[in-house]
PDB file of C-alpha atoms and ligand atoms in Angstrom:
ATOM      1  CA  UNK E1039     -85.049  31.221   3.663  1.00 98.00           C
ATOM      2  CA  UNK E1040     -86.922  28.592   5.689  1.00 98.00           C
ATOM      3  CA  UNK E1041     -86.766  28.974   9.257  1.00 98.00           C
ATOM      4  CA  UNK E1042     -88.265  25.660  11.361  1.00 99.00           C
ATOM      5  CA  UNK E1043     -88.896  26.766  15.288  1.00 99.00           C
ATOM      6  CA  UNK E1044     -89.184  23.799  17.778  1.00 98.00           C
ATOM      7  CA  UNK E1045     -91.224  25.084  21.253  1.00 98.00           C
ATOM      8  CA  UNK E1046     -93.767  24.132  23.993  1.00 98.00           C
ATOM      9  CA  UNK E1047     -95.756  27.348  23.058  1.00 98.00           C
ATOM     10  CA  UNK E1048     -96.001  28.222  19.495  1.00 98.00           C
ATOM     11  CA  UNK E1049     -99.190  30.363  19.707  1.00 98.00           C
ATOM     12  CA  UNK E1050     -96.425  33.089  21.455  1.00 98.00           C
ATOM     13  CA  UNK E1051     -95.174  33.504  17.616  1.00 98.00           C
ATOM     14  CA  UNK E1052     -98.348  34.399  16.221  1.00 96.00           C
ATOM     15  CA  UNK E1053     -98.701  37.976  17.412  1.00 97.00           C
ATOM     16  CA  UNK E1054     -95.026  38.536  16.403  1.00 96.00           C
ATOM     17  CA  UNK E1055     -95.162  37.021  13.043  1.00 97.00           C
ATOM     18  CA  UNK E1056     -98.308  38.455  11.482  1.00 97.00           C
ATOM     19  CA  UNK E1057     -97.473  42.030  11.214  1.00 95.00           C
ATOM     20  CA  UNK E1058     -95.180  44.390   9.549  1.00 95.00           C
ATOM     21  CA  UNK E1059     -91.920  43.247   8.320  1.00 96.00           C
ATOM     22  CA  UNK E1060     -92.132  39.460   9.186  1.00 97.00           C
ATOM     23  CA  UNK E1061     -95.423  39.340   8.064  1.00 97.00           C
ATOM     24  CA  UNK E1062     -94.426  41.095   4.669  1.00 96.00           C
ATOM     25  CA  UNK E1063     -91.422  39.192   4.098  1.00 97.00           C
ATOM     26  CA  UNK E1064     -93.839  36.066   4.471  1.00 98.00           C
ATOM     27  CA  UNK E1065     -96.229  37.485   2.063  1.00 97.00           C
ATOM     28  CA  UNK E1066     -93.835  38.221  -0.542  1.00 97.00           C
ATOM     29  CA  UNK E1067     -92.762  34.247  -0.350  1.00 98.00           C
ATOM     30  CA  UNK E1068     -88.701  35.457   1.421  1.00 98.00           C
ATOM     31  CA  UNK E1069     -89.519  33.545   4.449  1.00 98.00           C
ATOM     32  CA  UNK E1070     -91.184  30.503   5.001  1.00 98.00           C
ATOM     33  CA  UNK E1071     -91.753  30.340   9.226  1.00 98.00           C
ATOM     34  CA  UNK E1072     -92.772  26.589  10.452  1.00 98.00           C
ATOM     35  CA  UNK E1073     -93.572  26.110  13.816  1.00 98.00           C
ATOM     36  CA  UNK E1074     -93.824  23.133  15.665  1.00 98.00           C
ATOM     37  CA  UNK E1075     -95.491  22.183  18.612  1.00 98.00           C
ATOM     38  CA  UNK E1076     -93.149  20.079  20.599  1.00 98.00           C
ATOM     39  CA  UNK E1077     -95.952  17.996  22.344  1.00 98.00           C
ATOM     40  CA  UNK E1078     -96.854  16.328  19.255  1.00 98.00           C
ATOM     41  CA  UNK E1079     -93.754  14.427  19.225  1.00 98.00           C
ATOM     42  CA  UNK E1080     -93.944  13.024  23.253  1.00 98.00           C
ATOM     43  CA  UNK E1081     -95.314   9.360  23.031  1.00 97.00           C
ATOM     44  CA  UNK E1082     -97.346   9.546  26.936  1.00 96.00           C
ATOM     45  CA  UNK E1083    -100.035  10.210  27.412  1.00 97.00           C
ATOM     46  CA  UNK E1084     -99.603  13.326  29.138  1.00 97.00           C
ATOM     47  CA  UNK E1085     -97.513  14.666  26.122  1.00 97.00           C
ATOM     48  CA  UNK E1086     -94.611  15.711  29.017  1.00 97.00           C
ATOM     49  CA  UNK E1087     -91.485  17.231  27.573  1.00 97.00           C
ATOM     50  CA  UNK E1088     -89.399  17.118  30.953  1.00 97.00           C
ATOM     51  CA  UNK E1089     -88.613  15.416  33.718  1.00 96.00           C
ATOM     52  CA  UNK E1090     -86.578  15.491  37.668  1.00 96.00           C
ATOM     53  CA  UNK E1091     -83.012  16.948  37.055  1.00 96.00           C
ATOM     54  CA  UNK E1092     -80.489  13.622  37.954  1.00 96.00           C
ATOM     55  CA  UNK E1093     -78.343  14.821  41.053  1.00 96.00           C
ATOM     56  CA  UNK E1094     -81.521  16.913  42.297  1.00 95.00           C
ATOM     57  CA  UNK E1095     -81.802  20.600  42.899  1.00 90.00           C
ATOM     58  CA  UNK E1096     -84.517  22.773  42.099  1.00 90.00           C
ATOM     59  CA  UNK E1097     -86.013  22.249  38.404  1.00 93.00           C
ATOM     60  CA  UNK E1098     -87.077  20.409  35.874  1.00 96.00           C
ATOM     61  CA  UNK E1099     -84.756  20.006  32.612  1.00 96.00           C
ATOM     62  CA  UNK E1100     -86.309  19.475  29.315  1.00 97.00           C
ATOM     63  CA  UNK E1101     -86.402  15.356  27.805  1.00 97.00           C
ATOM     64  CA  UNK E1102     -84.218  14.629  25.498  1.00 97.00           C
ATOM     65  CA  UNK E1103     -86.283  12.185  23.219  1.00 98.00           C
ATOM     66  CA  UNK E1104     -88.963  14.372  21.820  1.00 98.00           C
ATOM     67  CA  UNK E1105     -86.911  17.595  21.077  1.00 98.00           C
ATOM     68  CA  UNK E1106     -84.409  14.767  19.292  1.00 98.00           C
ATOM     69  CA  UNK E1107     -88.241  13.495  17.817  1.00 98.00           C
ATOM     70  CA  UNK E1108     -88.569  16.603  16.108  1.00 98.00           C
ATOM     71  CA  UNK E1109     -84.770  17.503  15.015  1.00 98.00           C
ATOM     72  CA  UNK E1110     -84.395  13.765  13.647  1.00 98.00           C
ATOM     73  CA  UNK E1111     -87.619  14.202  11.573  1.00 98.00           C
ATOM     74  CA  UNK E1112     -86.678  17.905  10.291  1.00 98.00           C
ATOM     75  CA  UNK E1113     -83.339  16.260   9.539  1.00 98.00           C
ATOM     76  CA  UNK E1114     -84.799  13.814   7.711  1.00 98.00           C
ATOM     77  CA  UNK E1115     -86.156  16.447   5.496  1.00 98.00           C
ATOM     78  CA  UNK E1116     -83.928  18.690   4.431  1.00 98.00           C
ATOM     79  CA  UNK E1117     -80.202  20.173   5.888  1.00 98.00           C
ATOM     80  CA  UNK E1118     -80.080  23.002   7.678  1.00 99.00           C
ATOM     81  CA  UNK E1119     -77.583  25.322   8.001  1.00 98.00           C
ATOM     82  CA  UNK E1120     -77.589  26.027  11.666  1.00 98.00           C
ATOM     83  CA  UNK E1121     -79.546  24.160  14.723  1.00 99.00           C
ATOM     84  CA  UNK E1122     -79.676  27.122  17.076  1.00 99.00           C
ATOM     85  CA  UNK E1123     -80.901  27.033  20.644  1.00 98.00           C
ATOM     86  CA  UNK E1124     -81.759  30.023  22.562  1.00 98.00           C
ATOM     87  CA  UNK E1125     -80.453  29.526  25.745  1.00 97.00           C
ATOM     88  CA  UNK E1126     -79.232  32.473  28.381  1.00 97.00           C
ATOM     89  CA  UNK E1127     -75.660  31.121  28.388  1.00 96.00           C
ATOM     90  CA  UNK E1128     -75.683  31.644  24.465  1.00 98.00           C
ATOM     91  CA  UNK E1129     -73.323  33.400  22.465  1.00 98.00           C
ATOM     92  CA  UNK E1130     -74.642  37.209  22.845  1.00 98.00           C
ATOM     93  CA  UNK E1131     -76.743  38.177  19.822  1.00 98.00           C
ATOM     94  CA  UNK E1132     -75.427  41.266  18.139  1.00 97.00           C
ATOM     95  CA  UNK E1133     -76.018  42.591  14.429  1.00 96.00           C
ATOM     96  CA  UNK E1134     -72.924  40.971  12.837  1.00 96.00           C
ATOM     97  CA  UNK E1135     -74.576  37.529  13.889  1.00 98.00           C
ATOM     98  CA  UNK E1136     -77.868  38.308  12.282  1.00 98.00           C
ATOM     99  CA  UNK E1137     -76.176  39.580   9.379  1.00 96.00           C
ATOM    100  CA  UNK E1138     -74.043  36.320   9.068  1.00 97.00           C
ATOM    101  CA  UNK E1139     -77.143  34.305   9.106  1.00 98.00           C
ATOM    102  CA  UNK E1140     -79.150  36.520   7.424  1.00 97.00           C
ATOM    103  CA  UNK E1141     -77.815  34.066   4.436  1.00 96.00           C
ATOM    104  CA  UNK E1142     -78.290  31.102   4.990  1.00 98.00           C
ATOM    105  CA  UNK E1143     -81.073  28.754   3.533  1.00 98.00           C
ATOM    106  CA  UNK E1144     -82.780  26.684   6.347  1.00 98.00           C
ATOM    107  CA  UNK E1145     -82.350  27.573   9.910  1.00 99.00           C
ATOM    108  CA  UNK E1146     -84.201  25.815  12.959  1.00 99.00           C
ATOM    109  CA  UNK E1147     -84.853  27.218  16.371  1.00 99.00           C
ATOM    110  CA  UNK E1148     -84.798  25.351  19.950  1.00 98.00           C
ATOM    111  CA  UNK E1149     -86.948  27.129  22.302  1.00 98.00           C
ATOM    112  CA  UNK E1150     -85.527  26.025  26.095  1.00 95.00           C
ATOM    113  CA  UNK E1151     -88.018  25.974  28.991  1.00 91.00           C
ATOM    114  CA  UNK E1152     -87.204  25.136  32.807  1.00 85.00           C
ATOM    115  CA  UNK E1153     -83.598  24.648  33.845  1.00 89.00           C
ATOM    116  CA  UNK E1154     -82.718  23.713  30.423  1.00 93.00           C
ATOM    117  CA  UNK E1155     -82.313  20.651  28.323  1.00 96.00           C
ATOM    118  CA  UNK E1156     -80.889  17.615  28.806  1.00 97.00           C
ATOM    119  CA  UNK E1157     -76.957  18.243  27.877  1.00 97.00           C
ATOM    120  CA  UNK E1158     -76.226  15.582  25.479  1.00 98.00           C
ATOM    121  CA  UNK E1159     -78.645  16.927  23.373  1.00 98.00           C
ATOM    122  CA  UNK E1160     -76.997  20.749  23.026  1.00 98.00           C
ATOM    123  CA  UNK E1161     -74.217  18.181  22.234  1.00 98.00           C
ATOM    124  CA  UNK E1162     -75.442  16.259  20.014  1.00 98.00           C
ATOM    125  CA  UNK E1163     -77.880  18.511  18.123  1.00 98.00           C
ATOM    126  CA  UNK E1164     -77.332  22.285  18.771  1.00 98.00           C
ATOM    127  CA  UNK E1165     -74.602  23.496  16.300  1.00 98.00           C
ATOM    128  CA  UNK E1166     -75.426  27.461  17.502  1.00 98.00           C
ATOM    129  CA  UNK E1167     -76.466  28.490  21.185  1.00 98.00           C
ATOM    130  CA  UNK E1168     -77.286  32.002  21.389  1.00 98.00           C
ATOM    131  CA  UNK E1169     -78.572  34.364  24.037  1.00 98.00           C
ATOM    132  CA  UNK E1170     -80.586  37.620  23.510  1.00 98.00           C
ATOM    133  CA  UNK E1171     -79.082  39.450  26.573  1.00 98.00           C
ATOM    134  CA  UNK E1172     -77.050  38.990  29.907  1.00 98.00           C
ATOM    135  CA  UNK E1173     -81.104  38.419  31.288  1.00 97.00           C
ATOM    136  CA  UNK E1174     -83.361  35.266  31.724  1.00 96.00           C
ATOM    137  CA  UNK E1175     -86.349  35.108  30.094  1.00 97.00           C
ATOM    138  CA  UNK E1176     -89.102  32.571  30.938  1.00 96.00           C
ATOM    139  CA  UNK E1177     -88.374  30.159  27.595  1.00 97.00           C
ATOM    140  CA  UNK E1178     -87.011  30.710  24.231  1.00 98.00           C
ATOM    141  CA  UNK E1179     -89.972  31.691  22.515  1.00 98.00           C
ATOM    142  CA  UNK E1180     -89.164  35.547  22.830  1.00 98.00           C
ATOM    143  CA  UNK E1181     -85.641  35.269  22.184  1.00 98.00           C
ATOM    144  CA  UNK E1182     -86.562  33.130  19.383  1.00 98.00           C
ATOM    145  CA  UNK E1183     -88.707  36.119  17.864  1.00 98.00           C
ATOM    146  CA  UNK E1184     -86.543  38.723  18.535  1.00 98.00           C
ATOM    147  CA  UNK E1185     -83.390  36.850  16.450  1.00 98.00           C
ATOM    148  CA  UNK E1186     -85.979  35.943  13.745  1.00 98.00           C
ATOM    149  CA  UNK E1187     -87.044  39.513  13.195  1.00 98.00           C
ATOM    150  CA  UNK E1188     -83.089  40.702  13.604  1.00 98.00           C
ATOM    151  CA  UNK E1189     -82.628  38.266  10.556  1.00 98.00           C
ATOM    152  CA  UNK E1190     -85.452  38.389   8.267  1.00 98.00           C
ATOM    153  CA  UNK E1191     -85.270  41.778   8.133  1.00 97.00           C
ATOM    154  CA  UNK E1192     -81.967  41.733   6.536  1.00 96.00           C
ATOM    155  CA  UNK E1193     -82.704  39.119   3.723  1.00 96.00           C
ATOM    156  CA  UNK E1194     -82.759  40.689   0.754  1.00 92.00           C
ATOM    157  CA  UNK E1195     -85.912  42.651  -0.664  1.00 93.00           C
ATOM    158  CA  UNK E1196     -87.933  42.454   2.608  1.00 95.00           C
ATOM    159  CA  UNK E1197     -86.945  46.126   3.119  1.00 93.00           C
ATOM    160  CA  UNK E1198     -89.063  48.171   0.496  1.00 80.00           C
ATOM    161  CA  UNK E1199     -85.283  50.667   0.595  1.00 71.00           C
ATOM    162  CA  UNK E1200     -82.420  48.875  -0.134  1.00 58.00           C
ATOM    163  CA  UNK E1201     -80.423  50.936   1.858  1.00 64.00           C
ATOM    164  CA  UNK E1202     -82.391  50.828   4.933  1.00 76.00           C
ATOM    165  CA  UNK E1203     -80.909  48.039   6.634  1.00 79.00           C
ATOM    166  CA  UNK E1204     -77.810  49.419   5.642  1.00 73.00           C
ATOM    167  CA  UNK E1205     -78.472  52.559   7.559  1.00 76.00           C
ATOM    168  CA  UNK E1206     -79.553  50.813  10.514  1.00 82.00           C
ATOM    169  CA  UNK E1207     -77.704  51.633  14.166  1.00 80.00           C
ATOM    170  CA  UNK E1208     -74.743  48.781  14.284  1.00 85.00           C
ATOM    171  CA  UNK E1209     -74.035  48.024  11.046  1.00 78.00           C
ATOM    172  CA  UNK E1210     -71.186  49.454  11.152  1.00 87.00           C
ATOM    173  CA  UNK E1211     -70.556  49.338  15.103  1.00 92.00           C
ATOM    174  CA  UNK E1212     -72.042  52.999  14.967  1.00 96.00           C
ATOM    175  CA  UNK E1213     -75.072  53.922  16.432  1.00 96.00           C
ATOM    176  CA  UNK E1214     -77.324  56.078  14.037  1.00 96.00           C
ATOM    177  CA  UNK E1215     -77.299  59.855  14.030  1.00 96.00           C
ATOM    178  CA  UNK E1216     -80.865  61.448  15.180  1.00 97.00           C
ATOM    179  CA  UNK E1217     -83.321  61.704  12.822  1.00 97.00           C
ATOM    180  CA  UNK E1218     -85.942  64.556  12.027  1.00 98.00           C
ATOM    181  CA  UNK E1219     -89.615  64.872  10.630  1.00 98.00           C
ATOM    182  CA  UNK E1220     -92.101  67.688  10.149  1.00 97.00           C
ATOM    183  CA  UNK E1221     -92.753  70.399  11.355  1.00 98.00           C
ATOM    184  CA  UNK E1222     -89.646  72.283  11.401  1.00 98.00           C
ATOM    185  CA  UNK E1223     -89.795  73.629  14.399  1.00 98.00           C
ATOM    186  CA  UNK E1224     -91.635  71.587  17.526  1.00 98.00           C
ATOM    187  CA  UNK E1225     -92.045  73.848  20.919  1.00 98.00           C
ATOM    188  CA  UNK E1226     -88.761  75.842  20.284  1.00 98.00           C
ATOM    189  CA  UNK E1227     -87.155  73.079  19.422  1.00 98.00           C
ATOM    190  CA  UNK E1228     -85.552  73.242  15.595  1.00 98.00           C
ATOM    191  CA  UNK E1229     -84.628  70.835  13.352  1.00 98.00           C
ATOM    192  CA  UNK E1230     -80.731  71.326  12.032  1.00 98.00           C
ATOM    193  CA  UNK E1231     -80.206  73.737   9.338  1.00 98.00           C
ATOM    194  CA  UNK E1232     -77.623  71.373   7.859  1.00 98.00           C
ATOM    195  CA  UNK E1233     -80.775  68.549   7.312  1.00 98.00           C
ATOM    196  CA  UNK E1234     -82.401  71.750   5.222  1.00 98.00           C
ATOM    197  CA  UNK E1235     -79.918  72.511   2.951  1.00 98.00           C
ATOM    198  CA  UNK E1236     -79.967  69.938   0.433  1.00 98.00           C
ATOM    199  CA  UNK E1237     -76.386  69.706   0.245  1.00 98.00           C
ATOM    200  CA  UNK E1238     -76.107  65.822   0.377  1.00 98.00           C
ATOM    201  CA  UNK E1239     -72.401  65.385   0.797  1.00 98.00           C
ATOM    202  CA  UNK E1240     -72.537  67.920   3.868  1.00 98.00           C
ATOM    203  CA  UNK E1241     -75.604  66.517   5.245  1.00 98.00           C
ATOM    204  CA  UNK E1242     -74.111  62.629   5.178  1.00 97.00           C
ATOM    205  CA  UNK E1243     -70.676  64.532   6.860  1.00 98.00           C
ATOM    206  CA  UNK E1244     -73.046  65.431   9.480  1.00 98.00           C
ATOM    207  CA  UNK E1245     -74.779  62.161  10.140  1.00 97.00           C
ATOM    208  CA  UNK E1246     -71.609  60.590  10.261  1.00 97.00           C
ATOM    209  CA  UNK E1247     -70.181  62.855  12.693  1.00 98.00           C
ATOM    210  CA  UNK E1248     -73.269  62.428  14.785  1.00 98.00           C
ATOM    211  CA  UNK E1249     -73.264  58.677  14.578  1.00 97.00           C
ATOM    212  CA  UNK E1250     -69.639  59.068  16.147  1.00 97.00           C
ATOM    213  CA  UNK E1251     -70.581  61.410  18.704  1.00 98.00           C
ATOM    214  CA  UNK E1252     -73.720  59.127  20.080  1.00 98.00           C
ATOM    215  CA  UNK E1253     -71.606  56.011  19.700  1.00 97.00           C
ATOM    216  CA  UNK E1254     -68.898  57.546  21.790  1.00 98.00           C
ATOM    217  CA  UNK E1255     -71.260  59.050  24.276  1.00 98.00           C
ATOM    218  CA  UNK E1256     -73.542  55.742  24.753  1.00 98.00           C
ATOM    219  CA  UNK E1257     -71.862  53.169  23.641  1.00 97.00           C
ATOM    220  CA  UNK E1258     -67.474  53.416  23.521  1.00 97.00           C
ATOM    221  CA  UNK E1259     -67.383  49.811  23.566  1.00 96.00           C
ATOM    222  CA  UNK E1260     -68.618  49.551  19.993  1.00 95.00           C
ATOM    223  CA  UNK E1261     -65.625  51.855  19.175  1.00 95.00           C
ATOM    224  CA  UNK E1262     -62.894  49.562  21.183  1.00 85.00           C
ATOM    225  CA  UNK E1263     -64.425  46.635  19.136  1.00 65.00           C
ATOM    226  CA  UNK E1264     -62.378  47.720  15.791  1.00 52.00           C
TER     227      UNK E1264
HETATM  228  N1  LIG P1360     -83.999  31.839  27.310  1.00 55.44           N
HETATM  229  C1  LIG P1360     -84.008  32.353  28.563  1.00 55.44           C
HETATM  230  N2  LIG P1360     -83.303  33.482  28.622  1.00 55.44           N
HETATM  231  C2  LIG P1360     -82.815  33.708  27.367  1.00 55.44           C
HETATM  232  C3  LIG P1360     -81.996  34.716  26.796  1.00 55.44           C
HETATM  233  N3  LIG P1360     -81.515  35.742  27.506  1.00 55.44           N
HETATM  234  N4  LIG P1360     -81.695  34.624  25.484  1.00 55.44           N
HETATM  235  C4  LIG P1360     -82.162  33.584  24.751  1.00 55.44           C
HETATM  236  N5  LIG P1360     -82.924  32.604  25.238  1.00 55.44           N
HETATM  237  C5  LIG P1360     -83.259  32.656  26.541  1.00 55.44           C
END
């Protein structure tokens, strides 16, 4: 997979994108991250990327012409799958959505700043707006990372266990059962005798049960969804 990310501030991806799973899944050659700095495509020569909102209010919005710069030239270069731009009034990010473009070749990112950009470009360019959370963030950058790390954990053999992602809480609109490490017992607390008895067809009974219980504790909605 090839993800392209378009923003004012790509140094905020570096910290994000050199460790752990991202960084491993770069390693290993199963993503290719490209970030680009959207000031290299402004033609003044105070490299501005927005300007006064038309019909006033408080706010700049985002110029069209360098973001469309960039998308044109990225265009030129290969097709991407998706153009997505992170934007509060997004589609809500949830696992299904990472899964579904967990496959898909070449992505690119939009990271918004201000009140926004200019509308005839989320028109003419965007053909996926999604938002992290019913919250507003200061830009798309973190947005940005958080759906890139939702997806590229997902593509295939960046998880060293198969099954892992699998596993994870939502995959299958359940949240995941507790989970248990040494020692066996921690300040009176014990771990469940079920997790000890290496019956594996109980013990999976259990975690499913579990999973159902927190889901319908913390989160009933997930359990409306189906
Ligand atoms: N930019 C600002 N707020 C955002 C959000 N909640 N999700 C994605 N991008 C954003």
């Amino acid at each position: 997979m090839r993800i392209d990310i378009i923003s004012i501030f790509p140094d905020m991806f570096t910290g994000p994108f050199s460790h752990s799973i991202i960084k491993r899944a770069i390693d290993k050659g199963l993503v290719e991250i490209h970030l680009h700095d959207l000031r290299d495509y402004t033609t003044d020569k105070h490299r501005s990327v927005d300007d006064y909102a038309f019909g006033g209010g408080a706010g700049m919005v985002m110029s069209i012409e360098p973001i469309a710069r960039c998308i044109d030239k990225l265009k030129a270069e290969r097709d991407y799958n998706e153009i997505v731009f992170l934007t509060p009034d997004g589609e809500l990010l949830n696992q299904g959505l990472s899964n579904e473009l967990s496959i898909k070749g070449n992505l690119m990112m939009l990271c918004g700043h201000y009140k926004g950009v200019d509308e005839r470009l989320r028109e003419l360019y965007i053909s996926r707006e999604i938002s992290i959370g019913d919250y507003v963030l200061s830009g798309g950058e973190l947005g940005a990372a958080v759906l890139v790390d939702s997806i590229v954990r997902l593509i295939p053999g960046v998880l060293g266990d198969e099954t892992s992602a699998l596993s994870d809480s939502f995959q299958n609109n359940l949240l995941s059962p507790p989970v248990y490490t040494r020692p066996r017992e921690f300040k009176g607390l014990k771990v469940p005798d079920i997790l000890l008895s290496g019956h594996q067809a109980r013990i999976d009974n259990w975690k499913l049960e579990k999973a159902i219980e927190r889901t319908r504790s913390r989160r009933p909605d997930l359990l409306d969804e189906n």
